[in-house]
Coordinates of C-alpha atoms and ligand atoms in Angstrom, one line a residue:
M214 CA 0.0 0.0 0.0
I215 CA 1.2 3.5 -0.6
I216 CA 0.2 6.9 0.7
V217 CA 0.7 9.7 -1.8
M218 CA 1.3 13.1 -0.2
K219 CA 0.2 16.3 -1.9
I220 CA 2.8 18.4 -3.6
G221 CA 4.2 20.9 -1.1
T222 CA 3.3 18.9 2.0
P223 CA 5.4 20.4 4.9
E224 CA 8.2 18.1 6.0
A225 CA 6.9 18.1 9.6
E226 CA 3.5 16.8 8.4
I227 CA 5.2 13.9 6.6
D228 CA 7.1 13.1 9.8
R229 CA 3.9 13.3 11.8
V230 CA 2.0 11.0 9.5
T231 CA 5.0 8.6 9.5
E232 CA 5.1 8.6 13.2
E233 CA 1.3 8.0 13.5
L234 CA 1.5 5.0 11.1
H235 CA 4.1 3.6 13.4
S236 CA 2.7 4.3 16.8
H237 CA -1.1 4.0 16.1
W238 CA -1.2 1.5 13.2
N239 CA 1.8 -0.5 14.1
L240 CA 3.2 -0.3 10.5
T241 CA 6.8 0.3 9.2
P242 CA 6.5 3.1 6.8
E243 CA 9.1 4.0 4.2
K244 CA 9.5 7.5 3.0
I245 CA 10.1 7.7 -0.8
V246 CA 11.1 11.0 -2.2
G247 CA 10.2 11.3 -5.9
R248 CA 10.9 14.0 -8.3
Y249 CA 7.5 15.6 -7.7
K250 CA 5.9 14.0 -4.7
V251 CA 6.7 12.2 -1.5
V252 CA 5.1 8.7 -1.2
I253 CA 5.0 6.7 2.0
G254 CA 5.3 3.0 1.3
L255 CA 3.7 0.4 3.6
V256 CA 4.8 -3.2 3.1
G257 CA 3.5 -6.1 5.2
D258 CA 0.3 -6.9 6.8
T259 CA -1.9 -4.2 5.1
A260 CA -4.7 -6.5 4.0
E261 CA -7.0 -5.4 6.9
L262 CA -6.3 -1.7 6.5
I263 CA -9.1 0.5 5.1
P264 CA -7.7 3.1 2.8
E265 CA -10.4 5.7 3.7
Q266 CA -9.4 5.5 7.4
L267 CA -5.7 6.1 6.6
Q268 CA -6.8 9.0 4.4
E269 CA -8.3 10.7 7.4
M270 CA -5.0 11.1 9.1
S271 CA -4.1 14.3 7.3
P272 CA -5.6 16.8 4.8
W273 CA -2.2 16.6 3.0
I274 CA -2.8 13.0 1.9
E275 CA -3.7 13.0 -1.7
Q276 CA -4.5 9.2 -2.2
V277 CA -4.1 5.9 -0.4
L278 CA -3.5 3.1 -3.0
R279 CA -3.1 -0.6 -2.8
V280 CA -0.1 -2.1 -4.7
E281 CA -1.6 -5.0 -6.6
Q282 CA 1.6 -6.6 -7.7
P283 CA 3.3 -9.4 -5.6
F284 CA 6.6 -7.4 -6.0
K285 CA 5.8 -4.4 -3.9
R286 CA 9.0 -2.3 -3.6
A287 CA 10.1 -3.2 -7.1
S288 CA 6.8 -2.2 -8.6
R289 CA 6.3 1.1 -10.5
E290 CA 3.1 1.7 -8.4
F291 CA 5.2 1.8 -5.2
R292 CA 6.8 5.0 -6.5
H293 CA 3.6 6.3 -7.8
G294 CA 4.7 5.8 -11.4
E295 CA 8.1 7.5 -11.1
A296 CA 11.4 5.9 -12.3
S297 CA 14.2 5.5 -9.8
D298 CA 17.9 6.1 -10.6
V299 CA 20.8 4.0 -9.4
I300 CA 23.6 6.5 -8.7
V301 CA 27.2 5.2 -8.6
N302 CA 30.3 7.1 -7.6
T303 CA 33.2 6.1 -9.8
P304 CA 36.7 7.7 -9.7
L305 CA 35.7 9.5 -13.0
G306 CA 32.6 11.0 -11.5
V307 CA 29.0 10.2 -10.6
V308 CA 27.1 7.9 -13.1
H309 CA 23.3 7.7 -13.1
F310 CA 21.6 4.6 -14.4
G311 CA 17.9 5.3 -15.1
E312 CA 15.2 6.3 -17.5
H313 CA 15.9 10.0 -17.4
H314 CA 19.6 9.8 -17.9
P315 CA 22.1 9.2 -20.7
L316 CA 22.7 5.6 -21.8
V317 CA 25.5 4.0 -19.7
V318 CA 27.8 1.4 -21.4
V319 CA 29.5 -1.3 -19.4
A320 CA 32.2 -3.2 -21.3
G321 CA 35.1 -5.6 -20.7
P322 CA 36.1 -9.2 -20.9
C323 CA 34.1 -12.2 -19.7
S324 CA 36.9 -13.1 -17.3
V325 CA 39.9 -11.2 -15.9
E326 CA 42.8 -13.1 -17.3
N327 CA 45.9 -11.2 -16.4
E328 CA 46.9 -7.6 -15.5
E329 CA 48.1 -6.5 -18.9
M330 CA 44.9 -7.6 -20.7
I331 CA 42.5 -6.2 -18.1
V332 CA 44.3 -2.8 -17.9
E333 CA 44.6 -2.6 -21.7
T334 CA 41.0 -3.5 -22.2
A335 CA 39.9 -1.0 -19.6
R336 CA 41.9 1.7 -21.5
R337 CA 40.4 0.8 -24.8
V338 CA 36.8 0.7 -23.6
K339 CA 37.2 3.9 -21.7
A340 CA 38.6 5.6 -24.8
A341 CA 35.5 4.4 -26.7
G342 CA 33.2 5.9 -24.1
A343 CA 32.3 3.1 -21.6
K344 CA 31.8 4.2 -18.0
F345 CA 32.3 0.8 -16.4
L346 CA 34.7 -2.1 -16.8
R347 CA 33.2 -5.5 -16.4
G348 CA 35.2 -8.7 -15.8
G349 CA 34.7 -11.9 -13.8
A350 CA 37.0 -13.0 -11.0
Y351 CA 34.7 -15.8 -10.0
K352 CA 33.1 -17.5 -13.0
P353 CA 30.0 -19.6 -13.0
R354 CA 30.9 -22.3 -15.6
T355 CA 28.8 -25.2 -16.8
S356 CA 31.8 -27.5 -16.7
P357 CA 33.9 -28.0 -13.6
Y358 CA 36.9 -28.5 -15.9
A359 CA 36.5 -25.1 -17.6
F360 CA 38.4 -22.0 -16.5
Q361 CA 36.8 -20.9 -13.2
G362 CA 38.3 -17.4 -12.9
H363 CA 41.4 -16.4 -11.0
G364 CA 39.3 -15.6 -7.9
E365 CA 40.7 -13.2 -5.3
S366 CA 43.9 -12.4 -7.3
A367 CA 41.7 -11.1 -10.1
L368 CA 40.0 -8.7 -7.8
G369 CA 43.4 -7.1 -7.3
L370 CA 43.8 -6.8 -11.1
L371 CA 40.4 -5.1 -11.3
A372 CA 41.5 -2.7 -8.7
A373 CA 44.6 -2.0 -10.7
A374 CA 42.4 -1.3 -13.8
R375 CA 40.2 1.0 -11.8
E376 CA 43.2 2.8 -10.5
A377 CA 44.7 3.1 -14.0
T378 CA 41.5 4.4 -15.8
G379 CA 39.0 5.6 -13.2
L380 CA 36.4 3.3 -14.7
G381 CA 33.8 1.9 -12.3
I382 CA 34.1 -1.9 -11.8
I383 CA 31.3 -4.5 -12.2
T384 CA 32.1 -8.0 -11.2
E385 CA 30.1 -11.1 -10.1
V386 CA 29.6 -12.6 -6.7
M387 CA 28.8 -16.4 -6.6
D388 CA 29.3 -17.2 -3.0
T389 CA 28.2 -15.2 0.1
A390 CA 31.7 -15.9 1.6
D391 CA 33.3 -13.8 -1.1
L392 CA 31.0 -10.8 -0.8
D393 CA 33.0 -8.6 1.5
K394 CA 36.2 -8.8 -0.5
I395 CA 34.3 -8.3 -3.8
A396 CA 32.5 -5.2 -2.3
E397 CA 35.9 -3.7 -1.5
V398 CA 36.8 -3.5 -5.3
A399 CA 33.4 -3.5 -7.1
D400 CA 31.4 -0.3 -7.6
V401 CA 28.5 -2.5 -8.7
I402 CA 28.1 -6.2 -7.6
Q403 CA 26.7 -8.6 -10.3
V404 CA 24.4 -11.5 -9.4
G405 CA 24.6 -13.7 -12.5
A406 CA 21.8 -15.5 -14.3
R407 CA 22.5 -18.8 -12.6
N408 CA 22.2 -17.2 -9.1
M409 CA 19.1 -15.1 -9.8
Q410 CA 17.1 -17.2 -7.3
N411 CA 19.9 -17.9 -4.9
F412 CA 17.9 -16.4 -2.1
S413 CA 20.6 -16.4 0.6
L414 CA 22.9 -14.6 -1.8
L415 CA 20.1 -12.1 -2.6
K416 CA 19.5 -11.4 1.1
K417 CA 23.2 -10.8 1.6
V418 CA 23.7 -8.4 -1.3
G419 CA 20.6 -6.7 -0.1
A420 CA 22.1 -6.2 3.4
Q421 CA 25.1 -4.3 2.1
E422 CA 25.2 -0.9 0.4
K423 CA 26.9 -1.4 -3.0
P424 CA 24.5 -1.3 -6.0
V425 CA 23.5 -4.7 -7.4
L426 CA 23.2 -5.7 -11.0
L427 CA 20.7 -8.6 -11.1
K428 CA 20.8 -10.6 -14.3
R429 CA 17.7 -12.5 -15.4
G430 CA 17.8 -16.2 -14.9
M431 CA 17.9 -18.1 -18.2
S432 CA 14.5 -19.6 -17.6
A433 CA 13.1 -17.0 -15.3
T434 CA 9.7 -15.4 -15.9
I435 CA 9.6 -11.6 -15.5
E436 CA 7.6 -12.0 -12.3
E437 CA 10.2 -14.4 -10.8
W438 CA 13.0 -11.9 -11.8
L439 CA 11.1 -9.0 -10.1
M440 CA 10.5 -11.1 -7.0
A441 CA 14.3 -11.7 -6.9
A442 CA 14.8 -8.0 -7.1
E443 CA 12.3 -7.6 -4.3
Y444 CA 14.5 -9.8 -2.0
I445 CA 17.3 -7.3 -2.4
L446 CA 15.0 -4.3 -1.9
A447 CA 13.3 -5.9 1.1
A448 CA 16.7 -6.6 2.7
G449 CA 17.3 -2.8 2.6
N450 CA 19.3 -2.1 -0.6
P451 CA 17.3 0.1 -3.0
H452 CA 20.1 0.2 -5.6
V453 CA 19.2 -2.5 -8.1
I454 CA 19.7 -2.6 -11.9
L455 CA 18.0 -5.3 -13.9
C456 CA 19.9 -6.9 -16.7
E457 CA 18.3 -9.0 -19.5
R458 CA 20.9 -11.5 -20.9
G459 CA 18.8 -13.8 -23.1
I460 CA 16.6 -16.7 -22.1
R461 CA 16.3 -20.3 -23.2
T462 CA 13.9 -21.1 -26.0
F463 CA 13.5 -24.1 -28.3
D464 CA 16.2 -23.0 -30.8
R465 CA 19.8 -22.8 -29.7
Q466 CA 21.3 -23.7 -33.1
Y467 CA 22.3 -20.3 -34.3
A468 CA 22.1 -18.0 -31.3
R469 CA 23.2 -19.0 -27.7
N470 CA 20.0 -17.5 -26.2
T471 CA 16.9 -15.6 -27.2
L472 CA 17.5 -12.0 -26.3
D473 CA 14.1 -10.9 -24.9
L474 CA 14.0 -7.2 -25.9
S475 CA 10.2 -7.1 -25.2
V476 CA 11.2 -7.0 -21.5
V477 CA 12.2 -3.4 -22.0
P478 CA 8.7 -1.9 -22.4
V479 CA 7.2 -4.6 -20.1
L480 CA 9.6 -3.8 -17.3
R481 CA 9.1 -0.1 -17.9
S482 CA 5.5 -0.5 -17.1
L483 CA 5.9 -2.9 -14.2
T484 CA 8.9 -1.4 -12.3
H485 CA 10.8 1.8 -11.5
L486 CA 14.2 0.0 -11.6
P487 CA 16.8 0.8 -14.3
I488 CA 17.1 -1.6 -17.2
M489 CA 20.3 -3.0 -18.8
I490 CA 20.6 -5.3 -21.8
D491 CA 23.5 -7.7 -22.4
P492 CA 23.5 -8.6 -26.1
S493 CA 26.7 -10.5 -25.8
H494 CA 25.3 -13.4 -23.6
G495 CA 22.0 -12.7 -25.3
T496 CA 23.2 -13.8 -28.7
G497 CA 26.5 -15.7 -28.0
K498 CA 28.0 -14.4 -31.3
A499 CA 30.1 -11.3 -31.8
E500 CA 28.6 -10.7 -35.2
Y501 CA 25.1 -10.3 -33.8
V502 CA 26.0 -8.0 -30.9
P503 CA 26.1 -4.6 -32.7
S504 CA 22.6 -5.0 -34.1
M505 CA 21.1 -6.2 -30.8
A506 CA 22.9 -3.3 -29.0
M507 CA 21.3 -0.8 -31.4
A508 CA 18.0 -2.5 -31.0
S509 CA 18.3 -2.4 -27.2
I510 CA 18.6 1.4 -27.3
A511 CA 15.7 1.7 -29.7
A512 CA 13.6 -0.4 -27.3
G513 CA 14.4 2.1 -24.5
A514 CA 17.1 0.4 -22.4
D515 CA 19.0 2.5 -20.0
S516 CA 22.3 0.7 -20.2
L517 CA 24.3 -1.9 -22.2
M518 CA 26.7 -4.6 -21.1
I519 CA 29.1 -5.7 -23.9
E520 CA 31.9 -8.2 -23.7
V521 CA 35.2 -6.9 -25.2
H522 CA 38.4 -8.9 -25.4
P523 CA 41.7 -7.8 -26.9
N524 CA 42.1 -11.1 -28.6
P525 CA 38.7 -13.0 -28.7
S526 CA 40.1 -16.2 -30.3
R527 CA 42.4 -16.7 -27.3
A528 CA 39.9 -15.7 -24.6
L529 CA 39.6 -18.1 -21.6
S530 CA 35.8 -17.7 -21.7
D531 CA 33.1 -16.4 -24.0
G532 CA 35.6 -15.5 -26.9
P533 CA 33.0 -16.1 -29.6
Q534 CA 30.7 -13.4 -28.3
S535 CA 33.4 -10.9 -27.5
L536 CA 34.0 -7.8 -29.6
T537 CA 37.5 -6.7 -30.4
P538 CA 38.3 -3.2 -29.0
E539 CA 38.3 -1.9 -32.6
R540 CA 34.8 -3.3 -33.3
F541 CA 33.6 -1.9 -30.0
D542 CA 35.0 1.4 -30.8
R543 CA 33.2 1.5 -34.1
L544 CA 29.9 0.5 -32.4
M545 CA 30.3 3.3 -29.9
R546 CA 31.4 6.0 -32.3
E547 CA 29.4 5.3 -35.4
E548 CA 26.5 2.9 -34.8
L549 CA 25.0 3.7 -31.4
P550 CA 25.1 7.6 -31.5
P551 CA 22.3 8.0 -34.2
I552 CA 20.0 5.7 -32.2
I553 CA 20.8 7.4 -28.9
K554 CA 20.0 10.7 -30.6
V555 CA 16.7 9.5 -32.0
M556 CA 15.7 8.1 -28.6
G557 CA 16.6 11.5 -27.0
R558 CA 19.0 10.0 -24.4
S559 CA 21.2 13.0 -24.6
G560 CA 23.9 11.3 -26.6
E561 CA 26.7 11.3 -24.0
L562 CA 28.9 8.6 -25.3
A563 CA 31.7 11.0 -25.8
P564 CA 35.0 9.6 -24.6
V565 CA 36.1 10.9 -21.2
P566 CA 39.5 12.7 -21.2
A567 CA 42.4 10.3 -20.5
Ligands
PEP710 C1 28.8 -12.9 -17.3 O1 28.3 -11.8 -17.2 O2 30.0 -13.2 -17.7 C2 27.9 -14.0 -17.1 C3 28.4 -15.2 -16.6 O3 26.6 -13.8 -17.4 P1 25.3 -14.6 -17.1 O4 25.2 -14.7 -15.6 O5 24.3 -13.7 -17.7 O6 25.4 -15.9 -17.9
MN711 MN1 30.6 -14.1 -20.2

């Protein structure tokens, strides 16, 4: 349930209503400050509450509404229709992920392989206009015999790349035991597709402060995905970005996954959270990545994640879907800007000064 306060409600009145909800109604209200209005969110046992009774608490209350979706905090209704931003402080400056902000591009290799390659890739993707470097230290691999990532030592290499370039770092956590050391290096913590419903992991990333990138499980429905986001929000972390990375359908012959671009408008109507698309895992083939990246922006995505490797044929993981730095540069300089312009996302892919 949400209580929408009228524009211009005095701060003291919001505090008084919040206090009354607590003391008289025994609720745990959450104050949500939107662009235009303040909304007080109520999650929990609200079934017995009568909206009209709550409405009588103050003449400053505009409306009392029930949130119909099972995902409460993640729902767009919970913020009375307003989008939320995820704001990340990187050494290069503050980056906003969200509907009303420029497109944010995240790029880098699937796995962190060695210092030279990660620092070199970071430099190249930064020069092309990426704001974040991605790279796995802990890799979820289908085969136990495949490269598993360099683990903790790779975190040190990501820190070196951050230091050298100022790019924000996005890297995956697979095990709750690694969370603290990952959070020391990462600006955004990734929960991968295979862990989307690892509820203990979701609770743990929800109980810390770093923003979380939540990838869609490969067979997850949109509702299951938003309920997974709800776990993080319910644990107290409001900084969640959703990332579509392709789902399993009946045909895997030519593309690794089916990139579900229809989630963009669907999520936009269901949730206030920022939306990222990963066309690299979505297609599994480098040659298809540029068109799907362009299509993602046209569909209205807020952010892109693209795998880039200095020498894809020698990559330790996901080489076939990785762009070379040259191909990534062309995508960023020539192919994406016209779409960004048409979509009115303020076209800020300009390279940041070295
Ligand atoms: C990745 O980002 O490298 C990754 C493993 O992605 P996903 O969880 O989407 O498969
Ligand atoms: Mn990968």
